[in-house]
XYZ file of C-alpha atoms in Angstrom:
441
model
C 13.258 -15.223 9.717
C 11.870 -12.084 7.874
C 8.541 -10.672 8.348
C 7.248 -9.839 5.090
C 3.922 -8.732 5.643
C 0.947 -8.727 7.619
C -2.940 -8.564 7.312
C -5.410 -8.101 9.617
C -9.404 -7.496 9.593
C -12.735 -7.940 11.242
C -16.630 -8.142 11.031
C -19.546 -8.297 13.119
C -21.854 -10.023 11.337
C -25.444 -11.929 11.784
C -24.800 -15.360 10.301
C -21.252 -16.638 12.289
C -21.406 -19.845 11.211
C -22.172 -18.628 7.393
C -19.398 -16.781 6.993
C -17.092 -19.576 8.870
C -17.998 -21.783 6.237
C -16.892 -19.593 3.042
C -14.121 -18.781 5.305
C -13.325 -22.710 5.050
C -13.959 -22.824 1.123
C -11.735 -20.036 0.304
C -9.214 -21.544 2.429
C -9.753 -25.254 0.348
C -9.791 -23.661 -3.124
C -6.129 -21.921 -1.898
C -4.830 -25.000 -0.467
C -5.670 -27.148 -3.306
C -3.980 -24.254 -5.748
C -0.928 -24.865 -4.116
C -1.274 -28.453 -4.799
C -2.450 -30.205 -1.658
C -4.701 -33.262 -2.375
C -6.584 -33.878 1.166
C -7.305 -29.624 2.139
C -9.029 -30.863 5.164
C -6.028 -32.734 6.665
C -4.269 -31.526 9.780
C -1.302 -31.357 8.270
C 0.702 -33.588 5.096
C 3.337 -32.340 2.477
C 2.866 -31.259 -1.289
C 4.387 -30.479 -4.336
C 3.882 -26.641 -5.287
C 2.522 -25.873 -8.110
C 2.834 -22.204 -7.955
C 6.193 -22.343 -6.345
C 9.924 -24.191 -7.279
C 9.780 -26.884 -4.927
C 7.781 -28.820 -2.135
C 5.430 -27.864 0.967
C 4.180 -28.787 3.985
C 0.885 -27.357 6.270
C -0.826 -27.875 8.859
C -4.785 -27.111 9.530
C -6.100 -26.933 13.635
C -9.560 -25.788 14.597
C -9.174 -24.533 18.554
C -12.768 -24.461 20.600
C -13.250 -22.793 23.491
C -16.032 -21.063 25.469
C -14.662 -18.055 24.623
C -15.164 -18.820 20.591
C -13.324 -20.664 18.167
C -9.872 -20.495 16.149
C -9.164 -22.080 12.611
C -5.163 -22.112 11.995
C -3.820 -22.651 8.867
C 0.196 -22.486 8.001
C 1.542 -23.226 4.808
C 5.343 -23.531 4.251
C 6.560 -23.866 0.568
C 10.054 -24.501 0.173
C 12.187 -23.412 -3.018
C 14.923 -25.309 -4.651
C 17.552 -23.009 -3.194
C 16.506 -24.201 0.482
C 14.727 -20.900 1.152
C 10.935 -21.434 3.313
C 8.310 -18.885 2.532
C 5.701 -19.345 5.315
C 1.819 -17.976 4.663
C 0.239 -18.288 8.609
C -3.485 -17.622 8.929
C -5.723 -17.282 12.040
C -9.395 -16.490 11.293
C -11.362 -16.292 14.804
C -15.082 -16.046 15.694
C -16.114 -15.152 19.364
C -20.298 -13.892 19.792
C -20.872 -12.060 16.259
C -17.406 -11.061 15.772
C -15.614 -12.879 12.933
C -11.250 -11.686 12.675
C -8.483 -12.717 10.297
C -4.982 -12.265 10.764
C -2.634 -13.276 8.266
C 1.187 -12.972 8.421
C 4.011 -13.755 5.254
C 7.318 -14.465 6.231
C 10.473 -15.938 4.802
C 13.799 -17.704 5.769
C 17.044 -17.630 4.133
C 18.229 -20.936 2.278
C 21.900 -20.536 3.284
C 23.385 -18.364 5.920
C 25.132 -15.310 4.564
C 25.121 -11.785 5.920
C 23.146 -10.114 3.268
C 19.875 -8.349 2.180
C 17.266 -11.170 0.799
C 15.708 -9.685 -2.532
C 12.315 -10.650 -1.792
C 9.137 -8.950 -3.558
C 6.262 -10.615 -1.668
C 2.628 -10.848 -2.578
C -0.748 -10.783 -1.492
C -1.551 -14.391 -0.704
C -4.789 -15.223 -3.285
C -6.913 -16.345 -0.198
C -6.585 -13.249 1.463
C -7.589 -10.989 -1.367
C -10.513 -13.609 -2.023
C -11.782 -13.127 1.202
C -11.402 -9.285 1.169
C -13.398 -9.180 -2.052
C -16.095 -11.498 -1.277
C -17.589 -9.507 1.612
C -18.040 -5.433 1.916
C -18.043 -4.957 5.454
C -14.278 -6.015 6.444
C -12.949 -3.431 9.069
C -9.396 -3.060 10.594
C -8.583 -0.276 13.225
C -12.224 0.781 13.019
C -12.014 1.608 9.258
C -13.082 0.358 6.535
C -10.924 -1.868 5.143
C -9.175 -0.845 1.321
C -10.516 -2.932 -1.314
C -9.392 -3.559 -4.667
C -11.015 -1.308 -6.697
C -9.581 2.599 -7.053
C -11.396 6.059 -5.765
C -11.973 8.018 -8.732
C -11.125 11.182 -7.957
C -11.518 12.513 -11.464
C -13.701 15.151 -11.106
C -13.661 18.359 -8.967
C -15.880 17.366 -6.380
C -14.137 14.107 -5.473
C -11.036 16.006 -5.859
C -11.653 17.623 -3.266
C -12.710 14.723 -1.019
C -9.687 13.351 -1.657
C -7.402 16.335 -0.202
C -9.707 16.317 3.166
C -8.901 11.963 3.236
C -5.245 12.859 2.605
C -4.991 15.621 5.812
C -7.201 13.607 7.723
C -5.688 13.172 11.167
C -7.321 9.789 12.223
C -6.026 8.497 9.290
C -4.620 4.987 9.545
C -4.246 3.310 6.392
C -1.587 4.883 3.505
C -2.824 6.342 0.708
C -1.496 5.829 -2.804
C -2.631 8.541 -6.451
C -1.948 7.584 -9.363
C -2.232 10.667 -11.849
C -3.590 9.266 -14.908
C -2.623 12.334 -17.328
C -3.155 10.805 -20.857
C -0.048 13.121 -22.259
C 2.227 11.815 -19.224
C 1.100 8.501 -17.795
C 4.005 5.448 -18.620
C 0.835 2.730 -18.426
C -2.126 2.351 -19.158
C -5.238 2.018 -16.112
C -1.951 1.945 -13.803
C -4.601 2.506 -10.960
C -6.285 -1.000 -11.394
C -3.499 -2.824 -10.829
C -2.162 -1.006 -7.606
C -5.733 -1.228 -5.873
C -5.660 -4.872 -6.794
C -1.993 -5.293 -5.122
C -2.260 -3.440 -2.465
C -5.975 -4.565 -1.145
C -6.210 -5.021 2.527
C -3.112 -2.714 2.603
C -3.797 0.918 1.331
C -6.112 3.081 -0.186
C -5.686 3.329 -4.085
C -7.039 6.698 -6.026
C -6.526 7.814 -9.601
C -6.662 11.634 -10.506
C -6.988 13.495 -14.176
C -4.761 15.839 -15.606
C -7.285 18.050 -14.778
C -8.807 16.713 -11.264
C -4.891 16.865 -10.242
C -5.178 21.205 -10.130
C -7.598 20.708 -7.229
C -4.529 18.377 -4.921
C -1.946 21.012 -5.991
C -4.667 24.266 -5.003
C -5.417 22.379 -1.760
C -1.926 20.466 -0.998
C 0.754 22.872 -2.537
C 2.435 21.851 -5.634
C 5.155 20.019 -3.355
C 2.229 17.453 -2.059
C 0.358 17.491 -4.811
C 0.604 14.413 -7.423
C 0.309 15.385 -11.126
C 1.933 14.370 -15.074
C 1.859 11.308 -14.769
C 3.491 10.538 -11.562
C 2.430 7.872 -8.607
C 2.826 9.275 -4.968
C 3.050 7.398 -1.451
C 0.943 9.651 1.492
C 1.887 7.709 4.782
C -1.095 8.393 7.918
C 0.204 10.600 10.947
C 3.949 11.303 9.832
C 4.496 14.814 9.197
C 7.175 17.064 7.904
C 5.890 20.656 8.925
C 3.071 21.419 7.018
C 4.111 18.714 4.166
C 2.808 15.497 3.790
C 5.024 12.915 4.384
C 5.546 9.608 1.705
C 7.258 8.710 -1.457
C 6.700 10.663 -5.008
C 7.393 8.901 -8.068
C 7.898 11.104 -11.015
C 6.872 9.731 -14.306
C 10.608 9.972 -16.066
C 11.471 7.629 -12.457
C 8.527 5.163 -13.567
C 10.060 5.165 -17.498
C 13.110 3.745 -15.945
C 11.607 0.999 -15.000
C 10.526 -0.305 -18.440
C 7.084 1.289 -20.614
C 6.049 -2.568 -21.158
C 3.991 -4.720 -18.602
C 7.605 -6.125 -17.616
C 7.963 -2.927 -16.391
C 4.692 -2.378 -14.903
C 5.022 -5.343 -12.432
C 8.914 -4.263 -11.889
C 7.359 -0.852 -10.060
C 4.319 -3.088 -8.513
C 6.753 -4.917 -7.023
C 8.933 -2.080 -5.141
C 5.511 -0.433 -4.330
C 4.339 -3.646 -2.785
C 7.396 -3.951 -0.684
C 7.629 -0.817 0.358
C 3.774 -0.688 1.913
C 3.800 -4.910 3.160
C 7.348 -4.084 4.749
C 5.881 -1.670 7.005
C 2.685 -3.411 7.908
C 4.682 -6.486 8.425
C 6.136 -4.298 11.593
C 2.868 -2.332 12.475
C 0.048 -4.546 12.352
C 0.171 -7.032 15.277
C -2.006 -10.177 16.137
C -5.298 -9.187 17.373
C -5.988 -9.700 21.088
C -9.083 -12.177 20.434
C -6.743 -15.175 18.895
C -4.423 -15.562 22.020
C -7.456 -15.213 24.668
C -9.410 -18.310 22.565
C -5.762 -20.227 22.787
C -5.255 -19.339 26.152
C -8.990 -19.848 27.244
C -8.907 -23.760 25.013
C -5.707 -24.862 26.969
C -6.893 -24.079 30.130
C -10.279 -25.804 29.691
C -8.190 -28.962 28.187
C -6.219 -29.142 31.345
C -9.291 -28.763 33.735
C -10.820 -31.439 31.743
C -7.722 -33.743 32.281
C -7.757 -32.972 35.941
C -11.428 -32.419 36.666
C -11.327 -35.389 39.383
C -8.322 -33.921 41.412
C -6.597 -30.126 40.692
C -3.923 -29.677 42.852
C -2.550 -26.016 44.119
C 0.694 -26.673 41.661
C -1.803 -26.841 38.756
C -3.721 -23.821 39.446
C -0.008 -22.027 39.992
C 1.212 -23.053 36.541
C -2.015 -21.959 34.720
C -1.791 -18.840 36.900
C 1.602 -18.351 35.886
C 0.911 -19.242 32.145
C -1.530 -16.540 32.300
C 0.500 -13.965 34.181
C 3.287 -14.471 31.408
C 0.530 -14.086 28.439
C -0.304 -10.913 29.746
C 3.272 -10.013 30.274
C 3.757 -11.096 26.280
C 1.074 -9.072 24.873
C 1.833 -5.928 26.928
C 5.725 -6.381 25.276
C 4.150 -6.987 21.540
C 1.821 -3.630 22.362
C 4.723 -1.422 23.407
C 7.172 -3.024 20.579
C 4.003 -1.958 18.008
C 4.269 1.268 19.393
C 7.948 2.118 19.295
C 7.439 0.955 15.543
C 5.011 2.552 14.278
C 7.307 5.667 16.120
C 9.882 4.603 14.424
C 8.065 4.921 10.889
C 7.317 8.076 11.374
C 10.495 9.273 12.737
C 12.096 7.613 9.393
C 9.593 9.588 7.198
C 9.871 12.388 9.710
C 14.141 13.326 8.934
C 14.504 16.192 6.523
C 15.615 14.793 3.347
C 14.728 11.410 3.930
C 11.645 11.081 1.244
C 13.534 13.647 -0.627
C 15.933 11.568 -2.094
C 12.942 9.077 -3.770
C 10.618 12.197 -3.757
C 11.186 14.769 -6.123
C 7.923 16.212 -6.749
C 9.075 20.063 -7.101
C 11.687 19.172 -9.944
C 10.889 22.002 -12.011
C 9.487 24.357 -9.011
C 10.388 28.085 -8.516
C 11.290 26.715 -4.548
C 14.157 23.757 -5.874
C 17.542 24.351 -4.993
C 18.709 22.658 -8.164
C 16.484 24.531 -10.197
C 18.712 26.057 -12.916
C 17.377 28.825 -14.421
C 17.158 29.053 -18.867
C 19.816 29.837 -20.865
C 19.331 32.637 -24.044
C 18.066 30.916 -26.853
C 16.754 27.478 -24.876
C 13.475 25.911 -25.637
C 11.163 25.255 -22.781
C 8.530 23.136 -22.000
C 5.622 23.800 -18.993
C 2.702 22.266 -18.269
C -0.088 23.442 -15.694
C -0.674 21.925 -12.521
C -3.395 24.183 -10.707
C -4.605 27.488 -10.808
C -5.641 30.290 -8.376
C -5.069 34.317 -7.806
C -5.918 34.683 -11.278
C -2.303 32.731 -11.933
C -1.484 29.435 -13.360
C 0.715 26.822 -11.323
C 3.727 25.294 -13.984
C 6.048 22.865 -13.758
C 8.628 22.432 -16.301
C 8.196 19.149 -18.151
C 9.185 17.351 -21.321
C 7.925 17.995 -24.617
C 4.860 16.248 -26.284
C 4.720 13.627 -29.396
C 2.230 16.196 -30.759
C 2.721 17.488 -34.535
C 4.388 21.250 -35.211
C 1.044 22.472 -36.201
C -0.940 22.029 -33.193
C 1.743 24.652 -31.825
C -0.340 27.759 -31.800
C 1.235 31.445 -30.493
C 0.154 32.452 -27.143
C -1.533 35.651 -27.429
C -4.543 35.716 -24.546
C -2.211 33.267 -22.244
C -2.513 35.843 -19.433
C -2.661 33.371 -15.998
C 0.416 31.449 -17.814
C 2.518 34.236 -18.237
C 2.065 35.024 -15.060
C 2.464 31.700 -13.826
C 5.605 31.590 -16.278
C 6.792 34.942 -13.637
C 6.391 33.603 -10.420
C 7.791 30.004 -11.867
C 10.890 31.460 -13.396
C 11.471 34.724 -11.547
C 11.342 36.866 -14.991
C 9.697 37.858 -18.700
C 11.973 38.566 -20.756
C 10.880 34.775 -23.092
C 11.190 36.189 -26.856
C 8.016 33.600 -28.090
C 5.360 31.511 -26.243
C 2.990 28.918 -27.907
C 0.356 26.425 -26.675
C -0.381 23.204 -28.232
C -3.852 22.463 -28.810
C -3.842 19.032 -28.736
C -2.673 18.277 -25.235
C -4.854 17.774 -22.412
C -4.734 18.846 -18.695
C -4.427 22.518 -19.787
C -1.925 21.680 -22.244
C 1.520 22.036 -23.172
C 3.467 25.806 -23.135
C 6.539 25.846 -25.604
C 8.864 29.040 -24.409
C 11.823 30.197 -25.843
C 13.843 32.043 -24.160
């Protein structure tokens, strides 16, 4: 079996029994999407209707004094014998309502070989994110489905402090929404709503992004277009670590909405992969198991509990414990293990090629006599313009204006390109962002 993904949140809230109940109506409208006729049966099979084949699940409500436990699995088999499995655990103990949900999948046939699976957010989870505001997991607030707009100077800026935040626990995707660079349109929408539950979605301007490459560094920094991956905790130096996708590397996969979802798919598995190893069940749901079985047995044997009886619940107990400590310190060494992955020099490089173009890139190649040019500002400061080198617009030949008062991007041109001897340099009017420089050399 393959763990595909995992979700898990809580809320303290007045009304238990309230939110229990829309708990239990999501959960219906899901089950009966799928295509099961009776939702409120323990358990039957079903033909999918959003799959290739048939299903089984099974529904159990747990009670205990300690609170209660609703547990809902849903198997869908394909036609080519492969089981997806959706398992969902929503507990309330006191005022304290948690949901765990875990995706995984097993193999139709038995053959020693990656499975190409792209999974999704199950709809029932990212109903019940979005029907209530005050979700939490790891004592933050949980990511909903709609981005941070970070368009503007000021948020900007909030944005950097989020990003180099050291109690930061969930990832962080930006999506730079440069109108001259971008490969799709709102791009930013459609992440938040994929990735809800999972990571932190925020869109930056061409002009907004200046303020991530001031603060970050043009090698952290996301800009033109491009949609970059900032892991919590994992470091490399001073750089952040994650996953930079350059918008020629998003062209590749298609400009259409074919395309789109091709990208939302790798981005998905990327992010679900690792919470599928980071995020494990939460305490509460085995203590309300483990408190239910024991009160079922003292019920059973209320009359007469031997010693042997009280040794095996003991013992049940003493292995629980035992479990859970395992589970904690295999969490750990994973979560390690992320950010030792992230953490090896050149490891993000070879997906992250954010300072193509940069004055600092071993493969930069410097121009040739006679070779046309194209740069584009990033970020400013010192009185000197930050460029990249970048690809040339769709604008017409007469919004190409000569460059006579471009002071910060000659200099900027300098420190980018280690010299001055370009013989003309225009600016075209009609891109945004800063615009467009045209240099030849």
């Amino acid at each position: 079996m393959q763990n595909l993904a995992a979700y898990s949140f809580e809320a303290v809230v007045g009304d238990v029994s309230g939110r229990l109940e829309v708990l239990d109506q999501l959960v219906d409208e899901w089950l009966a999407y799928k295509g099961v006729e009776t939702v409120r049966a323990t358990d039957g099979s079903f033909v999918s209707k959003t799959g290739d084949g048939t299903g089984q699940f099974q529904r159990r409500v747990l009670e205990s004094s300690l609170g209660s436990l609703r547990e809902i699995e849903l198997i869908e088999t394909a036609y080519a014998g492969a089981m997806f499995t959706t398992s969902i655990q929503i507990a309330s103990a006191a005022d304290r309502v948690t949901v765990y949900a875990s995706l995984s999948a097993t193999p139709g046939e038995s053959r020693i070989a990656p499975m190409g699976l792209y999974p999704r957010c199950p709809w029932v989870i990212r109903a019940m994110v979005n029907r209530f505001s005050d979700w939490k997991s790891f004592g933050k607030v949980l990511p909903g489905a709609v981005a941070f707009d970070a368009t503007d100077a000021v948020s900007a800026k909030e944005l950097c402090g989020v990003l180099r935040a050291g109690g930061r626990r969930f990832p962080v995707v930006v999506v730079s929404n440069d109108e001259d660079e971008r490969v799709w349109l709102d791009l930013h929408l459609k992440v938040a709503e994929h990735l809800v539950g999972l990571a932190y979605v925020a869109v930056v301007s061409a002009e907004s992004s200046w303020i991530l490459t001031d603060e970050l560094g043009p090698r952290d920094s996301c800009y033109l277009g491009a949609v970059r991956l900032y892991w919590p905790g994992a470091t490399v130096g001073r750089s952040l670590a994650g996953i930079n996708w350059l918008a020629s590397r998003l062209a590749l996969f298609g400009t259409d909405e074919s395309g789109r979802n091709r990208f939302l798919a790798v981005l998905r598995k990327e992010i679900m992969s690792v919470a599928a190893w980071t995020i494990t069940p939460p305490r509460i749901l085995r203590d309300i198991r483990t408190t239910g079985e024991k009160e079922r047995i003292n019920a059973l044997e209320s009359q007469a509990r031997d010693q042997a009886l009280d040794s095996i619940v003991e013992e049940n107990a003493k292995l629980t414990e035992r479990l859970r400590e395992a589970e904690q310190t295999i969490h750990s060494l994973n979560s390690k293990l992320v950010a030792a992955t992230y953490a090896v020099p050149g490891r993000d490089s070879a997906r992250d090629d954010s300072d193509e173009g940069g004055s600092d890139s071993a493969s930069h190649i410097p121009p040739q006599p006679g070779e046309t040019r194209f740069y584009k500002k990033i970020g400013s400061g010192g009185g000197v313009d930050a460029l990249v080198q970048t690809k040339e617009c769709n604008h017409k030949e007469s919004n190409w204006k000569p460059a006579f008062k471009g002071i910060q991007a000659e200099k900027g041109l300098l420190k980018l390109e280690g010299r001055s001897d370009w013989k003309t340099l225009a600016h075209c009017s009609a891109c945004t962002g800063g615009g467009r420089w045209r240099v030849r050399w």
